[in-house]
Protein backbone atom coordinates (compact mmCIF):
# COMPACT_ATOMS: atom_id res chain seq x y z
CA UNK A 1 22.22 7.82 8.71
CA UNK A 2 21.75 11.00 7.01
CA UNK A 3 18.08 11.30 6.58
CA UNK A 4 17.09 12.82 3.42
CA UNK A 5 13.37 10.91 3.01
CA UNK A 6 10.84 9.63 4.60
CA UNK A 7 8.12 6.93 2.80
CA UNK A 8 4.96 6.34 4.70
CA UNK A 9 2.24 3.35 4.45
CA UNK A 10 -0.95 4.33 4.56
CA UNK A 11 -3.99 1.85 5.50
CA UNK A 12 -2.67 0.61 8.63
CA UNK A 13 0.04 3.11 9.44
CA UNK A 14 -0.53 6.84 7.90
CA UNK A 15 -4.15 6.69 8.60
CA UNK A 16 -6.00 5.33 11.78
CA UNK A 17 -8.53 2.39 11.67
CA UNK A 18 -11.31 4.80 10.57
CA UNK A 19 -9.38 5.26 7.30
CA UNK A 20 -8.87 9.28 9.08
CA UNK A 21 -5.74 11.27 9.27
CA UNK A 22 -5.22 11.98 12.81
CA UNK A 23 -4.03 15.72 13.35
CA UNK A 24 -1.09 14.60 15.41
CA UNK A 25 0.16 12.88 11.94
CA UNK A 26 -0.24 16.15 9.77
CA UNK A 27 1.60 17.87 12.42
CA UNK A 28 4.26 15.67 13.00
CA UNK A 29 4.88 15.43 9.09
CA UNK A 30 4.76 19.24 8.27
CA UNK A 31 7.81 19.48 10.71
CA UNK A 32 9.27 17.01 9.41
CA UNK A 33 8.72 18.67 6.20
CA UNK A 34 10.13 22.08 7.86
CA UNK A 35 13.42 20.64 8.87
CA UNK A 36 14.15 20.09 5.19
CA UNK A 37 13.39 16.44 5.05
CA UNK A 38 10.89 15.68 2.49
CA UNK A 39 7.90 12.83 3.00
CA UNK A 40 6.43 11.03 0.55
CA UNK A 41 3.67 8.18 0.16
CA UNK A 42 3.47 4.27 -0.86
CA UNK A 43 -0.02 2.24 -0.78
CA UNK A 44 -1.47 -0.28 -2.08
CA UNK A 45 -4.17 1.78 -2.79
CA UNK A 46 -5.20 3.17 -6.40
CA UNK A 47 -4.19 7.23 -7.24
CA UNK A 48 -7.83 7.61 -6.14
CA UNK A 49 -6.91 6.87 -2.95
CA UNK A 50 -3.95 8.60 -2.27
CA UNK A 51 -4.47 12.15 -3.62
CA UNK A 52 -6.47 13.68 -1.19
CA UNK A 53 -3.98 12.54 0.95
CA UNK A 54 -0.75 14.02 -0.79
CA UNK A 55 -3.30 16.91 -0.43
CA UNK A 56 -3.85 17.18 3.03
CA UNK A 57 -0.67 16.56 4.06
CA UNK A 58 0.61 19.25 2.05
CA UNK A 59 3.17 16.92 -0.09
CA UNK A 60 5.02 17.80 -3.16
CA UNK A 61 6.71 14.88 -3.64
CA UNK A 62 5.56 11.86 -6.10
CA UNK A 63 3.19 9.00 -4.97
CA UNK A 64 3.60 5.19 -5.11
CA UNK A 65 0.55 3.58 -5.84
CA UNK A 66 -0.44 -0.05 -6.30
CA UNK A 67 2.13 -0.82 -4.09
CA UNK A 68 4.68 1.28 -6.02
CA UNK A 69 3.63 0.43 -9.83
CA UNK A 70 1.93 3.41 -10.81
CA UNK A 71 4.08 6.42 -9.56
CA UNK A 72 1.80 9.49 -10.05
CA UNK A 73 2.21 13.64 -9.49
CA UNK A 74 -0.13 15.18 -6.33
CA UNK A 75 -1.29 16.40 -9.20
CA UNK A 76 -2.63 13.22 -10.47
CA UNK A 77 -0.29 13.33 -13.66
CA UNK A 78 0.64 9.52 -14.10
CA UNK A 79 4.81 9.58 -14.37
CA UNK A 80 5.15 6.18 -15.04
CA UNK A 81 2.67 2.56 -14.56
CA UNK A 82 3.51 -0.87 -14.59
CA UNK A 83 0.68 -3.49 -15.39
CA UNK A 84 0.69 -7.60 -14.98
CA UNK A 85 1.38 -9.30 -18.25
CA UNK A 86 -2.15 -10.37 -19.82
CA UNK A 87 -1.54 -14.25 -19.44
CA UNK A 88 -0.64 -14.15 -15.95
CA UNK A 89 -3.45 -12.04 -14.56
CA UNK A 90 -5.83 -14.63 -16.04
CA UNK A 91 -3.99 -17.10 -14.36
CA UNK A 92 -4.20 -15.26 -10.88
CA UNK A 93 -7.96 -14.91 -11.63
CA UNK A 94 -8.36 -18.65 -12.31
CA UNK A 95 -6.23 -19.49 -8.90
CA UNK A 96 -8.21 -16.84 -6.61
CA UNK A 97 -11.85 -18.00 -7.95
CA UNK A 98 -12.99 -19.50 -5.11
CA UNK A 99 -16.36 -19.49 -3.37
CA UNK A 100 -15.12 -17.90 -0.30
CA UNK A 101 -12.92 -14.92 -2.51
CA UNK A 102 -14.27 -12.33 -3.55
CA UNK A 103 -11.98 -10.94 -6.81
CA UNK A 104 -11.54 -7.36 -7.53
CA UNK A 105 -9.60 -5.93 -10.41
CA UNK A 106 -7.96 -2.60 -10.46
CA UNK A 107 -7.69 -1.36 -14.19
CA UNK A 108 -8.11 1.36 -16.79
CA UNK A 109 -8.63 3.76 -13.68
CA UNK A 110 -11.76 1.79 -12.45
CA UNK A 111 -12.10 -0.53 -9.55
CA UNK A 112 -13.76 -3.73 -11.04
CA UNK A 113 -15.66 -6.55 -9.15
CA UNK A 114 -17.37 -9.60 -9.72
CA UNK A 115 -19.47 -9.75 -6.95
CA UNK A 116 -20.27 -6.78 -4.22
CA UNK A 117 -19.78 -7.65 -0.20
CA UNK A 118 -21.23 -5.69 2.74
CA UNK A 119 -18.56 -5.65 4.51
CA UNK A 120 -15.60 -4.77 2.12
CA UNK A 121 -17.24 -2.83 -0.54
CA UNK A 122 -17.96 -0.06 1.84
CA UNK A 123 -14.50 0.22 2.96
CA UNK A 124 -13.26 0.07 0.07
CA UNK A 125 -15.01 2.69 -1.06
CA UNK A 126 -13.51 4.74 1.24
CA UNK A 127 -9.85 3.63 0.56
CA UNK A 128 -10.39 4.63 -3.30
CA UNK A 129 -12.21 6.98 -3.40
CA UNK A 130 -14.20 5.22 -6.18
CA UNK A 131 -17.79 3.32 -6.92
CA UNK A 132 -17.01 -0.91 -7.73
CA UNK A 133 -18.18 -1.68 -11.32
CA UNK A 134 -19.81 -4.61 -11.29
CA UNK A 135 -18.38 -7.09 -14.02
CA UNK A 136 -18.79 -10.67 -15.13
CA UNK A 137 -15.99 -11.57 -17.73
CA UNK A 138 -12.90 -9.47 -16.67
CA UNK A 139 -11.80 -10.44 -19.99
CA UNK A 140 -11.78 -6.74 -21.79
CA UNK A 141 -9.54 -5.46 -18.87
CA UNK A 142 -6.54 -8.22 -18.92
CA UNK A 143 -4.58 -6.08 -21.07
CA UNK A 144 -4.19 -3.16 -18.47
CA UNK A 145 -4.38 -5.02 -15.02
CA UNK A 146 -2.90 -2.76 -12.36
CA UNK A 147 -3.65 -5.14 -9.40
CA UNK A 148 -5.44 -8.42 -8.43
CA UNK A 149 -7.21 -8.11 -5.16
CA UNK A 150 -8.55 -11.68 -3.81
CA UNK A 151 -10.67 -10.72 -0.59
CA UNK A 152 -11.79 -13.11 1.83
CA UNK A 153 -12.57 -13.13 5.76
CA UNK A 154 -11.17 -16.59 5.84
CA UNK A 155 -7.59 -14.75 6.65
CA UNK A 156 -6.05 -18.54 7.04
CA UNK A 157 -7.80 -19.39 3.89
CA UNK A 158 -6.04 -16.07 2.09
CA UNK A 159 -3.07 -17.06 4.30
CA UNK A 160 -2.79 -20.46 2.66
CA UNK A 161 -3.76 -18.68 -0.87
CA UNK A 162 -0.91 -16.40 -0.73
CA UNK A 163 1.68 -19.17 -0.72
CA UNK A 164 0.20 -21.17 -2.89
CA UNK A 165 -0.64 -18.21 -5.96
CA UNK A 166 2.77 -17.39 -5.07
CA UNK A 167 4.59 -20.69 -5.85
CA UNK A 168 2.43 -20.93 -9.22
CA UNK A 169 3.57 -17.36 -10.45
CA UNK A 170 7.39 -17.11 -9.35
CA UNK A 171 8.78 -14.39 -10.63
CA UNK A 172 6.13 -13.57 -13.12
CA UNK A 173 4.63 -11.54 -10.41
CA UNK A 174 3.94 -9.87 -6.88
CA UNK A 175 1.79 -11.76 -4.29
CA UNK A 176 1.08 -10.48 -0.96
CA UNK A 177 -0.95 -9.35 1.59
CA UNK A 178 -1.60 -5.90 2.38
CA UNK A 179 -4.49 -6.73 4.99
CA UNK A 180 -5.19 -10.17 7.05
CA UNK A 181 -8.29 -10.13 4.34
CA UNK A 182 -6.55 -8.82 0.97
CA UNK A 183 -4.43 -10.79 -1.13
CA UNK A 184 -2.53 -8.50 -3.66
CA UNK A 185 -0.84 -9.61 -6.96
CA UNK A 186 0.62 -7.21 -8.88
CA UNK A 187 3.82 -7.22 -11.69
CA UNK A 188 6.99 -8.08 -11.08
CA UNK A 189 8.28 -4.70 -10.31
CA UNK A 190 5.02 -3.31 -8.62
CA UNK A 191 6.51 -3.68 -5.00
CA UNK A 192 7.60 -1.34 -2.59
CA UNK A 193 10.99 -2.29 -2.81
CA UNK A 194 11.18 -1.11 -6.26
CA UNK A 195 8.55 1.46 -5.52
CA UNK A 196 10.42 3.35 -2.82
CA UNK A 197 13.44 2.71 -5.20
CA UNK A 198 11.56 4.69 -8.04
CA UNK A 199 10.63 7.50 -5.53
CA UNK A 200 13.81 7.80 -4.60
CA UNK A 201 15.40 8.07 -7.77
CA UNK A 202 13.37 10.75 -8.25
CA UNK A 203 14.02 12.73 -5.68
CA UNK A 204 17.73 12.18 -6.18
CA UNK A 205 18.08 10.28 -3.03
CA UNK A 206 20.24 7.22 -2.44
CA UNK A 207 18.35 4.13 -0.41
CA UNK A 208 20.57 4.37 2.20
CA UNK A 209 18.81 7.87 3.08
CA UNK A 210 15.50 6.52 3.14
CA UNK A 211 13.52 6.12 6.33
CA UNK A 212 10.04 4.07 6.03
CA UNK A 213 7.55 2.65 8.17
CA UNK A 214 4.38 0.29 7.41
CA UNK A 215 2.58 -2.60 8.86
CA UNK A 216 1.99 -5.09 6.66
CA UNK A 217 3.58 -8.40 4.51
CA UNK A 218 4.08 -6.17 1.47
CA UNK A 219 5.83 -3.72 3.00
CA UNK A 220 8.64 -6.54 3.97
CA UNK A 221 10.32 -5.57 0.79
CA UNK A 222 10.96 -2.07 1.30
CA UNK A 223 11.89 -2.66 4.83
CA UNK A 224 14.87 -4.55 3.33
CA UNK A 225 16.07 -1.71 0.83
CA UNK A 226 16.07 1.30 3.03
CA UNK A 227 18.54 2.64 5.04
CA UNK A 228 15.73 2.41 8.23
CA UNK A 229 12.69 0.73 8.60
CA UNK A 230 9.80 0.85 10.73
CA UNK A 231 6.81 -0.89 11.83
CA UNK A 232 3.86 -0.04 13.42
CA UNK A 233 2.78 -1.50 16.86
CA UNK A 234 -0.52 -3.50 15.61
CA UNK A 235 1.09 -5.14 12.62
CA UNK A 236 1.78 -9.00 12.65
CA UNK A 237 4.82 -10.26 14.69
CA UNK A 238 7.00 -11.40 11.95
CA UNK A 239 7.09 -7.97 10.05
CA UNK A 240 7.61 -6.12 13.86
CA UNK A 241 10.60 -8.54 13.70
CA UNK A 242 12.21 -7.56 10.37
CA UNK A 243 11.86 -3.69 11.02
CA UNK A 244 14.92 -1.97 13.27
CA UNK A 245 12.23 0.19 15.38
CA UNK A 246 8.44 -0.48 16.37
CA UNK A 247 6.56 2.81 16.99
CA UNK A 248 2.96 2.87 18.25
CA UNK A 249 -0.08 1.92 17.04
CA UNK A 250 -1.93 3.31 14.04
CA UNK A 251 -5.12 4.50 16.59
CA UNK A 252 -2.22 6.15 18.57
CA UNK A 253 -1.41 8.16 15.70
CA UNK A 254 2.19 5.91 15.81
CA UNK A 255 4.19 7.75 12.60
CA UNK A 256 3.59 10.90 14.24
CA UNK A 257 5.44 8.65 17.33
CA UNK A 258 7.76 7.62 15.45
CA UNK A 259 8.62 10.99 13.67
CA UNK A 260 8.71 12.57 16.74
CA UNK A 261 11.06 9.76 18.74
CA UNK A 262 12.81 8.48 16.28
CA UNK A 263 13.30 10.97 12.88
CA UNK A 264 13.70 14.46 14.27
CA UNK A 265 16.46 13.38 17.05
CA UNK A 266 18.49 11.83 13.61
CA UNK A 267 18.41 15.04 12.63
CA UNK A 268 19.70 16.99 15.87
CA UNK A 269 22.59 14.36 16.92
């Protein structure tokens, strides 16, 4: 293929376990960068989240964010956002309120829950780069829903909830997991199929030039629209199966792996 982008994951694939960026990874990307092929981001993660990253990684190029509905400048300039139609967010909110699910909702720029958790909130935290607002009625916010995040350590519980949200939605949204213990829903459009679509549009790029590499459910649908896909060496068996290479680990630092074994030769043969 003629390489002309590369679109990275982050929780589970850009970033190791600690929610760090492993130095091996910046310097892997910046000569990536240097041989003229340009490397951009997609997360499920809020623009909070990302920018520091775009940041550190020296990128230039525009960010997909909740899973590729909000495309945003490393600037933080918002190019375009795409939010869940009113009616079916409450509907996702009545479906996920369980006593073992924790709901969060991602809208107006804030990160909204209705209950905090010890173990989540904190990492969450991290992954935002935001404080939770606590909130009773998410009511005032249906209008503007960027994404639907039922959390639960009951991962065959979430497993379960995924196809079941999923089958009650169809097409009037997004529903998948980016983590054992997250459940995303998000609009129609807000995947990273469409996402990486929208970045590469952008960049003038046709999906058959498109590397990408992630390690989780929702990044399924971006594996199947570029012209190479990759997954990391932790992620579950079935999305290792529907990627053309596996590269390490995210601990191992496996993008820079997979830049260095797999990217850079494209671009010597």
């Amino acid at each position: 293929m003629n390489l002309r982008l590369f679109l990275s994951d982050v929780d589970g694939t850009l970033v190791r376990p600690d929610k760090t960026l492993g130095e091996p990874v910046i310097a892997a990307v910046q000569r990536l960068v240097d041989a003229g092929v340009p490397v951009a981001i997609i997360s499920a993660r809020p623009p909070s989240g990302l920018l520091w990253i775009a940041e550190r990684l020296g990128l230039a190029t525009p960010i997909g964010a909740f899973n590729g509905g909000t495309i945003v400048r490393p600037d933080g300039t918002v190019l375009s956002a795409t939010h869940l139609d009113a009616s079916v967010a409450a509907r996702t909110l009545e479906a996920v309120a369980r006593p073992d699910v924790i709901r969060w909702v991602f809208a107006k720029g804030q990160w909204h829950v209705d209950r905090l958790d010890d173990q989540y909130t904190p990492r969450e935290r991290v992954t935002s780069a935001q404080d939770p607002v606590l909130c009773g009625d998410f009511g005032a916010l249906l209008d503007a829903v960027d994404k639907i995040v039922a959390v639960s350590s009951d991962h065959a519980m979430l497993a379960a909830l995924e196809a079941e949200v999923a089958a009650a939605l169809g097409d009037e949204a997004e529903v998948a997991r980016s983590q054992p213990y997250y459940l995303d829903v998000t609009a129609p459009s807000a995947n990273k199929g469409d996402g990486i679509a929208a970045l590469a549009a952008a960049l003038g790029v046709s999906l058959a030039e498109v590397a990408v590499i992630g390690d989780q459910f929702n990044d399924l649908p971006m594996f199947r629209r570029a012209g190479l896909s990759i997954a990391m060496g932790q992620g579950p068996e079935a999305v290792r199966k529907a990627a053309m290479h596996v590269t390490g680990t995210n601990e191992a630092d496996g993008v820079a792996q997979a830049i260095e074994t797999i990217l850079l030769p494209m671009l010597n043969a």
